[in-house]
Every structure is written in structure tokens, then in C-alpha cells.
Amino acid sequence: MRKVHPAALSALTGLLLYAAWPESPLTLLVFVAFIPLLWLERQGMRRARFFGWVYLSMLIWNIGATWWIWNSTGPGAAAAILANSLLMCVPWLGFHWIRNRMGNIFGYSSLIFFWLSFEYFHLQNWGLSWPWLTLGNIFACHPKWVSWYQATGTSGGSLWILIVNVLLFQWLWQFAKHRHFTWRPLAISLALIILPVFLSLIAMPKKSDDNIGKPACNIVIVQPNIDPYEKVETGTFDAQLQKLIRLSESAIDSNTVLVVWPETALFLETGSIEEDHIKEYHFLRPLWGFLDRHPRLDLLSGLESARYFDDQHSSTAFRIPGTAKYEESYNAAAILDTGGLVQSYHKSRLVPGVETLPFFLHFLDSWFEKFGGTTAGYTGQSERNPLITTNSTYKIAPAVCYESIYGEFLSRFSHNGADLIAIITNDGWWGNTPGHRQHRDYARLRAIETGHWIVRSANTGISCVIDPHGRITESLPWDTSGVIKASVPATPKLTFYSRYGDCISKLAAALTILLFVWHFSTMIKRRTSRG
């Protein structure tokens, strides 16, 4: 069988993954995207060469799908893309090693186990996490295809993609090797693509009927459209606050119980707002006047805040120069009413490099700070307790900035009683690129996973309302100021995914461990018997 040049196969996998990624209409290409890389591996080569070609594939994919990060920070984007591409090679190297020692069945099974384990640990659960390129996210523009995410989460989509790629590759490899066409493997592969979509379409209701006995109330979502780079300029906050209030009051009616403002809508130009004394800041007087005029309202707003302690309350608390006090700073979501701050949540999934680094990379702190990073700046929180409105209309799962791309993380709020998801973000850093549209569409998958309505307030857009089936019911376009007034019910149901979490990835991680234990124990027994 004639060999294909590795460069062509490597580049083809990267290009196919990029071509299938949201918001491309070529989503189905993902079911064949890994076939060139699998073909390359079967052509036989040393591990070092295989690693180089895999890295090229992953690099092309990362650049094509996330190049827009460059608009926010050039050095940070380069570091993220290079590092993420490198880490994506790990499951492929493990697969190459296992297949050459244990054969095809264990080898191709290991690729599935390793990739799902990688997505769970790297893309979700450590200081350099970057779940943007989780394979299951690729169906974000097609929520009708994956209503079953309410049981599996995005790992179900990743598993689906990997199985189909492996089966189609095996069929193609056998055909090329023996020149004998067989229908059965091809038919099984095609059925595995069509059947999940068909079942999902049948299960998808034509309209939302998720009130579950709770009357819907009006929520006003504000999109002020303030340039994020101009937002922090000295002397601009008063005008920004007045704009937020003016837009809010243009839509409030007697049935409105909640107003939602975007990430860091409230901030102090020379520091952070102390949460325990928020009513004492004179520049926030227009805010309290607004809430006094609408005493039935709760306001959910982004807040750049702080708290002060007599000791080092946490590893991220820093000592205030010239005092014995320590400060924790937060990128927060807060519920406010006429009495002040009712409850707050502190963003916990911090941006790698910009807001956090793993402990073993803290020697790079000063390098990141040169480019606007605050690696020791924000403190998160461990609890996933919902924010409860004062009238108990909603129990809100808050997602600040890009936290809505973490599926299992957000589902823990639902497990603790949340019945509405509120995303407050500022996607303006990326400009008018695929970044903010992908971010919006990933939220559609969170709606399916949790079975909740989502209200999304984005500073420059796209603000929207999403029903529990991932359908966008109201939306404001990018780069416009405006409001959405929508009747949104609370949905206190608990999906399988919210109740039990990412079972597929946890099972894959367990099988990965068992596979290595079994392999090494077999090697030890062989050496012992030879001795």
C-alpha cells in the first residue's frame, strides 16, 4: 500500500478540525477529521517524528479556531496556542505507545480513553485549563442534534466523534489494504452518525414548556456597548453608570423583578469596591437612587470588588503596603437591592496567565504582568451556591466572564438548587471575531446540560435569552446598545448531568488507569517468569 506524505496527513487533520469548528456550516467534517492522523500513525514511524506531525495538526487546529485571542493579548495568545497544542499531543503519544505494544483493539480504545481523560483534566480541571476546544463543543450551533447532552454533557459528543472516526478509519484502512469493499462497517459508522441526531430531533419539543408551575416574570438584560479599552479610563464611570440606568429604566415594567448588567459594570477607577461598605461610596449614589425608584427590583451586576482581613486569609490575599491588613480582590457577580449588597459570587475559573497560573509556573508571574496579567490578582471561591433574589423568584447560577464554557463546573450550581443561569461577560476584548459568537453558542450547550433558561448580558454583545433546549429566543446584535425584556420562568428541575456530573470522562479516566496498571503488571510478570 502506497504511503502518503506525513505532512499532508498532518495538515489535513488540522484543517478539517478548523473547517468543522463553529461557526462553520461544515460541522460533519469532524467525523472524518482524525482519519488522516490515524492513517499517519499506521504508516509506522518513531515516536519523536510522530509527535512532530501530531503537534503540527494540533497547532493548525488551535490557530484556526482561536486566533482571535490575539486581539486581547498577543504574547498571551501565542503562549496559549503553543502550550495547548503541545498538551493535546499527550493522548496521541499514549495511543501510539499502547497500540505498538498491545495491538489494535487496546490501541484504538486507549485513544478514546486518553482523549476523554485529557479533556476532563486539562480542558476543565487545572490552572492551565482551556475547554474552548473540547470536541463536544463543536455541536454548539446545532443544539437540536444533541438534546441528549442533558445526560452526558459535551463528553458524550467527544465520545461520539472519536468512535465514528476510529470505525471509519478501520473500514478505510482495510479497504485500501485488501481492495475489498464491505458495506457492514461503513453502514454501522453511518448509522452511528445519523441515529443520535434522529433520536435527538424526536425528543426535542417544538416549543418550551418548562414553566413547571412557576409563573414567569420579566427580566431586563442590559447591553451598554462600552468599549472595554475605554471603559477603564479615568473619569468615565459616571457616564457609564448613567447609561446603564437609562437603558434599564427604558424597559422596566410592573412585572419586572430582575435587571442584569454585564461583567464589571460596577468598578472603582482607583481600586476595588469594598463589598462590606458598598453603600458608602458616593459615586454609586445614582445606583441607589435607581433601586429606590424600583423597590421590587433586584439587580444582578458584575462588580470589581474586595474584602479586607487582619491576616492572610488565603494564598491569593496580598498585604496592603504600609498597613497590617490583607486584601482579597474579586471579579464578582452581586445581587443588590435598596439595602445594598445582598449576596455575591466570586469568579472561580480564572483566565490562565492573565488571572492565574499553576503553582509550578509562578516563576513566570513577572513576565505575564508585563503584558497586563494579574496572576495573583483575583481570589475565587470553592462553593457553588446559587444567588437567591430577595423575592425568592430565582435561584441564580452566576457565570462570570468565560465560566460558561465549563460544563460540569456550572452544573454544580444546579445540583445545589439553581433554577436560572445568568451569564455576565465582556467579550469586547476580542473584537468582532468568531470568539464572541462561539462563546454565545457554547452557552446553548449549558442550557441543555442543566435544563435551565439562560439570560446573558454581554457588554458589547451578544446578549440573549436561551431556552432549556439551547434555542435562542431573544438576542441583541454585536456592537449595539440596547435592552432585552423577556418573560423567563424558573426551572427547578435536575437533569441527569446536573445530578451526577461528567460520568463518561470519569469512567474514561478510570479505564485509563486500569489499562496502565494491567499493562505494567503484565510486563512485571513476564520479566519475573524470565528471571
XYZ file of C-alpha atoms in Angstrom:
531
model
C 0.000 0.000 0.000
C 1.413 3.348 -1.068
C 2.385 5.722 1.748
C 1.078 9.268 1.932
C 3.488 12.010 2.945
C 3.118 12.719 6.702
C 2.996 16.484 6.152
C -0.128 16.165 4.002
C -1.884 13.896 6.505
C -0.907 16.054 9.473
C -2.041 19.291 7.854
C -5.285 17.697 6.628
C -6.376 16.743 10.161
C -5.711 20.256 11.436
C -7.550 21.857 8.527
C -10.552 19.523 8.814
C -10.920 20.282 12.536
C -10.696 24.011 11.837
C -13.162 23.758 8.924
C -15.697 21.957 11.130
C -15.442 24.302 14.127
C -18.243 26.760 14.987
C -19.445 28.840 13.308
C -18.666 26.896 10.151
C -21.572 25.082 8.417
C -19.235 22.116 7.743
C -19.714 20.523 11.169
C -19.997 16.965 9.817
C -16.341 17.072 8.734
C -15.429 16.375 12.353
C -16.490 12.741 11.874
C -13.576 12.221 9.452
C -11.137 14.835 10.795
C -8.908 12.405 12.735
C -8.695 9.811 9.951
C -5.582 11.379 8.307
C -3.748 11.394 11.652
C -4.755 7.775 12.329
C -3.535 6.882 8.831
C -0.232 8.632 9.524
C 0.249 6.626 12.723
C -0.318 3.299 10.933
C 2.350 4.103 8.347
C 4.930 3.483 11.054
C 7.469 5.948 12.395
C 9.483 6.669 15.504
C 7.776 8.335 18.427
C 9.678 11.623 18.042
C 8.647 12.024 14.382
C 5.047 11.068 15.170
C 4.987 13.684 17.926
C 6.184 16.358 15.491
C 3.426 15.636 12.977
C 0.738 15.435 15.661
C 1.902 18.779 17.017
C 1.525 20.330 13.562
C -2.077 19.064 13.365
C -2.976 20.417 16.776
C -1.237 23.731 16.075
C -3.199 24.277 12.847
C -6.447 23.490 14.680
C -5.654 25.810 17.590
C -4.605 28.696 15.354
C -7.585 28.325 13.048
C -10.189 28.044 15.811
C -8.799 30.530 18.379
C -6.605 33.029 16.501
C -8.862 35.846 17.742
C -7.302 35.651 21.241
C -4.540 37.752 19.683
C -6.874 40.778 19.739
C -6.775 40.694 23.532
C -3.121 39.880 24.160
C -0.567 38.926 21.537
C 2.050 37.256 23.785
C -0.685 35.563 25.825
C -2.341 34.227 22.681
C 0.940 32.846 21.357
C 1.713 31.169 24.695
C -1.808 29.694 24.969
C -1.875 28.316 21.422
C 1.631 26.826 21.599
C 1.076 25.289 25.035
C -2.395 23.931 24.298
C -1.213 22.359 21.034
C 1.632 20.684 22.923
C -0.621 19.259 25.624
C -3.063 17.932 23.008
C -0.272 15.658 21.765
C -0.171 13.704 25.048
C -3.168 11.402 24.352
C -1.866 10.688 20.853
C 1.590 9.733 22.112
C -0.033 7.452 24.681
C -2.154 5.844 21.969
C 0.908 5.329 19.731
C 2.782 3.675 22.600
C -0.112 1.391 23.602
C -1.013 0.285 20.064
C 2.574 -0.723 19.275
C 2.741 -2.835 22.458
C -0.777 -4.170 22.906
C -2.283 -4.261 19.429
C -5.107 -2.510 17.627
C -8.053 -3.227 19.936
C -6.319 -1.886 23.028
C -4.602 0.808 20.995
C -7.689 2.437 19.479
C -9.652 2.002 22.689
C -6.828 3.758 24.523
C -7.043 6.749 22.166
C -10.673 7.239 23.193
C -9.909 6.799 26.910
C -6.856 9.048 26.789
C -8.543 11.866 24.864
C -11.602 11.930 27.130
C -9.360 11.887 30.210
C -7.278 14.698 28.712
C -10.364 16.813 28.052
C -11.551 16.280 31.615
C -8.304 17.093 33.387
C -6.645 19.601 31.064
C -9.613 21.327 29.499
C -11.631 21.525 32.726
C -9.793 20.990 35.961
C -6.406 22.677 36.470
C -4.686 26.043 36.379
C -3.967 25.957 32.629
C -7.427 24.737 31.677
C -8.750 25.732 28.262
C -12.031 23.929 27.490
C -12.746 26.033 24.420
C -11.632 23.204 22.121
C -13.473 20.367 23.845
C -14.595 18.228 20.904
C -18.205 18.099 22.110
C -18.436 21.903 21.808
C -18.467 21.538 18.038
C -22.234 20.973 18.045
C -22.941 24.313 19.757
C -24.613 25.670 16.609
C -26.769 22.536 16.339
C -28.453 22.058 19.733
C -31.209 20.017 18.071
C -28.633 17.303 17.351
C -27.535 16.865 20.969
C -30.530 17.143 23.298
C -29.032 14.045 24.975
C -26.290 16.293 26.426
C -28.649 16.614 29.400
C -27.386 13.121 30.308
C -23.806 13.100 29.005
C -22.596 16.704 28.699
C -20.077 17.548 25.978
C -18.046 14.407 26.739
C -20.870 12.464 25.080
C -20.226 14.441 21.908
C -16.474 13.864 22.167
C -17.043 10.127 22.576
C -19.382 10.124 19.577
C -16.814 11.869 17.365
C -13.918 9.614 18.404
C -15.809 6.336 17.925
C -17.008 7.296 14.445
C -13.518 8.423 13.390
C -11.942 5.163 14.573
C -14.584 2.981 12.866
C -14.417 4.876 9.579
C -10.619 4.726 9.634
C -10.601 0.971 10.219
C -13.014 0.473 7.330
C -10.958 2.702 5.030
C -7.651 1.095 6.042
C -8.952 -2.405 5.379
C -10.370 -1.344 2.025
C -7.060 0.230 0.975
C -5.107 -2.798 2.178
C -7.234 -5.603 0.716
C -9.075 -3.766 -2.097
C -12.286 -5.397 -0.975
C -15.325 -3.220 -0.356
C -17.501 -4.195 2.640
C -20.767 -2.484 3.430
C -21.298 -3.546 7.028
C -18.576 -1.448 8.768
C -19.492 1.584 6.666
C -23.196 1.139 7.391
C -22.528 0.873 11.138
C -20.433 4.057 11.068
C -23.080 5.991 9.143
C -25.801 4.708 11.479
C -23.777 5.954 14.450
C -23.759 9.420 12.899
C -27.444 9.504 11.951
C -29.121 7.716 14.868
C -28.137 10.093 17.722
C -29.258 13.074 15.622
C -32.542 11.379 14.701
C -33.338 10.478 18.320
C -32.432 13.977 19.473
C -34.735 15.575 16.890
C -37.601 13.350 18.013
C -37.033 14.227 21.678
C -36.815 17.988 21.050
C -40.174 19.685 21.755
C -41.432 22.258 19.254
C -41.706 24.912 21.945
C -40.551 25.393 25.523
C -42.962 24.176 28.185
C -40.598 24.338 31.133
C -42.576 26.593 33.459
C -43.240 23.656 35.811
C -45.905 25.575 37.691
C -43.816 28.661 38.412
C -45.133 31.884 36.865
C -42.708 33.650 34.544
C -41.532 37.122 35.496
C -39.884 39.772 33.378
C -36.112 40.040 33.324
C -34.412 43.057 31.759
C -30.985 42.358 30.237
C -28.805 45.381 29.518
C -26.131 45.632 26.820
C -24.430 49.051 27.237
C -21.876 48.555 24.430
C -18.982 50.305 26.164
C -15.573 49.765 24.575
C -13.626 47.651 27.123
C -10.407 49.561 26.488
C -12.154 52.907 27.069
C -14.200 51.542 29.970
C -11.326 51.763 32.463
C -10.259 55.304 31.536
C -10.313 57.724 34.450
C -13.376 59.927 34.673
C -15.698 57.751 32.564
C -17.525 55.723 35.216
C -20.307 58.235 35.969
C -21.366 58.361 32.312
C -21.248 54.557 32.125
C -23.466 54.198 35.209
C -25.968 56.726 33.887
C -26.162 54.810 30.602
C -26.813 51.530 32.410
C -29.575 53.133 34.479
C -31.144 54.877 31.466
C -31.238 51.676 29.415
C -32.658 49.698 32.344
C -35.464 52.156 33.030
C -36.476 52.191 29.369
C -37.673 48.585 29.696
C -38.761 48.100 33.333
C -42.461 47.462 33.919
C -44.631 46.377 36.856
C -43.823 42.710 36.214
C -40.029 43.168 36.160
C -38.268 41.542 39.110
C -34.658 41.300 37.900
C -32.277 43.513 35.925
C -28.978 42.044 34.685
C -25.868 44.144 33.966
C -22.635 42.792 32.422
C -19.289 41.841 33.933
C -17.522 44.600 35.958
C -20.346 47.062 35.250
C -19.571 48.495 38.712
C -15.949 49.299 39.472
C -13.758 51.818 41.256
C -11.388 53.736 38.993
C -8.611 53.771 41.588
C -9.035 50.294 43.107
C -11.790 47.877 44.102
C -15.153 48.433 45.796
C -15.204 47.060 49.334
C -18.196 44.720 49.436
C -18.980 45.238 53.125
C -19.176 49.028 52.712
C -20.589 49.381 49.205
C -23.289 51.886 50.216
C -20.677 54.326 51.491
C -19.233 55.117 48.027
C -20.587 58.476 46.924
C -20.108 57.778 43.209
C -22.694 54.954 43.492
C -25.473 57.288 44.694
C -27.207 57.209 41.271
C -27.333 53.410 41.596
C -29.131 53.556 44.957
C -31.465 56.210 43.587
C -32.325 53.868 40.704
C -33.049 50.974 43.073
C -35.075 53.221 45.415
C -37.298 54.159 42.481
C -37.898 50.457 41.781
C -38.087 48.785 45.198
C -39.453 45.498 43.764
C -36.311 45.030 41.690
C -33.171 43.034 42.270
C -30.098 43.984 40.271
C -27.579 41.328 39.256
C -24.422 43.139 38.238
C -20.780 42.489 37.578
C -18.651 44.043 40.322
C -14.906 44.528 40.727
C -14.691 44.220 44.485
C -12.532 43.458 47.509
C -12.603 42.463 51.158
C -10.027 43.188 53.862
C -8.668 40.911 56.589
C -6.359 41.118 59.595
C -4.416 38.044 58.462
C -3.557 36.344 55.175
C -6.978 34.886 54.623
C -5.906 32.933 51.520
C -2.875 32.298 49.314
C -4.104 34.996 46.907
C -4.610 37.652 49.607
C -1.879 40.283 49.462
C -0.640 42.667 52.113
C -1.599 46.296 51.643
C 1.624 48.360 51.605
C 2.182 50.378 54.778
C -0.500 48.519 56.779
C -1.028 45.245 58.615
C -4.143 44.499 56.546
C -4.561 41.969 53.730
C -6.777 42.354 50.668
C -8.600 39.830 48.519
C -9.770 41.121 45.122
C -12.676 39.625 43.201
C -14.262 39.630 39.789
C -17.728 39.238 41.233
C -21.397 38.871 40.423
C -23.558 40.587 43.034
C -27.251 40.895 43.796
C -28.116 44.397 45.001
C -31.329 46.000 46.209
C -32.272 49.170 48.072
C -30.460 47.888 51.174
C -27.134 47.366 49.439
C -25.296 44.185 48.550
C -27.445 41.124 49.236
C -25.182 38.308 48.024
C -22.066 37.981 45.917
C -20.280 35.275 43.985
C -16.561 35.485 43.194
C -15.411 34.264 39.794
C -13.634 30.950 40.321
C -12.490 29.841 36.874
C -9.742 32.386 36.291
C -8.121 33.062 32.912
C -4.759 31.246 32.645
C -1.825 33.654 32.503
C -3.993 36.755 32.791
C -5.569 35.923 36.167
C -3.910 32.723 37.385
C -1.070 30.259 36.898
C -0.410 26.814 38.419
C 1.995 26.923 41.378
C 4.843 25.401 39.352
C 4.711 28.278 36.841
C 4.731 31.180 39.299
C 8.280 31.986 38.235
C 6.611 33.416 35.083
C 4.480 35.881 37.085
C 6.631 38.892 36.276
C 6.660 38.029 32.569
C 2.856 37.885 32.370
C 2.498 41.088 34.394
C 4.418 42.942 31.666
C 1.517 42.163 29.335
C -1.352 43.029 31.653
C -1.559 39.773 33.591
C -2.683 39.643 37.213
C -1.586 36.121 38.075
C -2.044 36.683 41.797
C -4.806 39.258 41.487
C -8.202 37.606 41.907
C -9.479 35.211 44.544
C -12.126 32.657 43.631
C -14.454 30.657 45.830
C -14.879 26.925 46.311
C -18.650 26.849 46.888
C -21.190 26.689 44.062
C -24.093 28.188 45.979
C -26.777 29.953 43.894
C -27.522 33.654 44.365
C -31.101 33.950 45.621
C -33.137 37.010 44.716
C -34.732 38.844 47.649
C -38.229 37.940 46.472
C -37.147 34.282 46.006
C -38.249 34.363 42.369
C -34.955 32.927 41.133
C -32.010 30.936 42.431
C -29.308 32.062 40.053
C -26.257 30.178 38.822
C -23.867 33.048 38.002
C -21.218 32.638 35.313
C -18.711 35.494 35.149
C -16.550 36.178 32.084
C -15.887 32.843 30.347
C -17.040 30.486 33.141
C -19.949 29.334 30.983
C -17.577 27.178 28.913
C -17.059 24.863 31.931
C -19.927 22.382 31.767
C -19.594 20.312 34.935
C -18.477 23.364 36.917
C -21.673 25.248 36.047
C -23.877 22.196 36.626
C -22.845 22.137 40.301
C -24.933 25.264 40.872
C -27.936 23.327 39.570
C -27.087 20.443 41.855
C -27.252 22.950 44.721
C -30.673 24.270 43.733
C -30.174 26.860 40.967
C -33.140 27.332 38.620
C -31.752 30.017 36.270
C -28.330 30.643 34.715
C -27.145 34.239 34.352
C -24.025 34.842 32.270
C -22.373 38.226 32.674
C -19.406 38.794 30.412
C -17.361 41.261 28.402
C -16.481 39.776 25.028
C -15.333 43.093 23.588
C -11.639 42.315 24.148
C -11.709 40.030 21.101
C -13.351 42.469 18.688
C -15.810 41.388 16.018
C -14.342 37.900 15.549
C -15.678 34.332 15.866
C -14.661 34.433 19.556
C -17.742 36.171 20.963
C -20.084 34.157 18.720
C -18.534 30.850 19.792
C -18.824 31.977 23.408
C -22.534 32.689 22.987
C -23.147 29.360 21.250
C -21.336 27.323 23.922
C -23.898 28.720 26.377
C -26.570 26.889 24.398
C -24.958 23.605 25.439
C -25.014 24.660 29.102
C -28.777 25.209 28.792
C -29.247 21.647 27.516
C -26.950 20.111 30.140
C -28.733 21.783 33.062
C -32.263 22.115 31.674
C -32.322 25.809 32.674
C -33.154 29.036 30.931
C -30.142 31.296 30.413
C -30.045 35.085 30.438
C -26.825 36.501 29.029
C -25.648 40.091 29.450
C -22.558 40.881 27.371
C -21.112 44.394 27.446
C -20.661 44.719 23.669
C -22.773 41.705 22.725
C -24.112 39.243 22.044
C -26.707 39.441 24.847
C -29.509 36.916 24.579
C -32.060 34.610 26.195
C -31.681 30.844 25.674
C -34.360 28.256 26.454
C -33.593 24.898 28.164
C -33.256 23.219 24.763
C -30.478 25.514 23.561
C -32.664 27.701 21.353
C -32.049 31.463 21.319
C -35.402 33.179 21.868
C -34.247 36.826 22.154
C -30.993 38.444 21.068
C -29.197 41.772 20.662
C -26.631 42.098 17.856
C -22.945 42.764 18.376
C -21.724 46.332 18.851
C -25.092 47.898 19.715
C -26.516 49.254 22.948
C -29.955 48.127 23.987
C -32.084 46.003 26.296
C -33.954 42.732 26.175
C -37.143 42.353 28.201
C -38.129 38.718 28.394
C -40.572 36.620 30.375
C -38.407 33.868 31.861
C -39.636 31.062 34.153
C -37.534 29.435 36.845
C -36.771 25.789 36.044
C -36.001 23.906 39.274
C -35.624 20.506 37.596
C -32.431 18.476 37.858
C -31.050 16.737 34.764
C -29.031 13.525 34.940
C -25.894 15.533 34.128
C -26.561 18.075 36.887
C -27.185 15.292 39.369
C -24.228 13.025 38.562
C -21.746 15.176 36.617
C -19.468 14.051 33.796
C -19.756 10.278 34.187
C -18.271 9.469 30.767
C -14.992 11.301 31.390
C -14.666 9.868 34.893
C -15.194 6.365 33.513
C -12.600 7.030 30.797
C -10.106 8.213 33.445
C -10.713 5.048 35.485
C -10.237 2.839 32.394
C -7.028 4.717 31.555
C -5.633 3.929 34.988
C -6.720 0.272 34.747
C -5.155 -0.065 31.310
C -1.769 1.167 32.526
C -1.932 -0.928 35.717
C -2.785 -4.042 33.708
C -0.058 -3.375 31.129
C 2.700 -2.751 33.673
C 1.648 -5.689 35.847
C 1.811 -7.925 32.746
C 5.305 -6.624 31.953
C 6.476 -7.314 35.515
C 5.080 -10.869 35.410
C 6.863 -11.562 32.121
C 10.181 -10.312 33.477
C 9.717 -12.337 36.663
C 8.953 -15.516 34.748
C 12.006 -14.997 32.524
C 14.202 -14.465 35.584
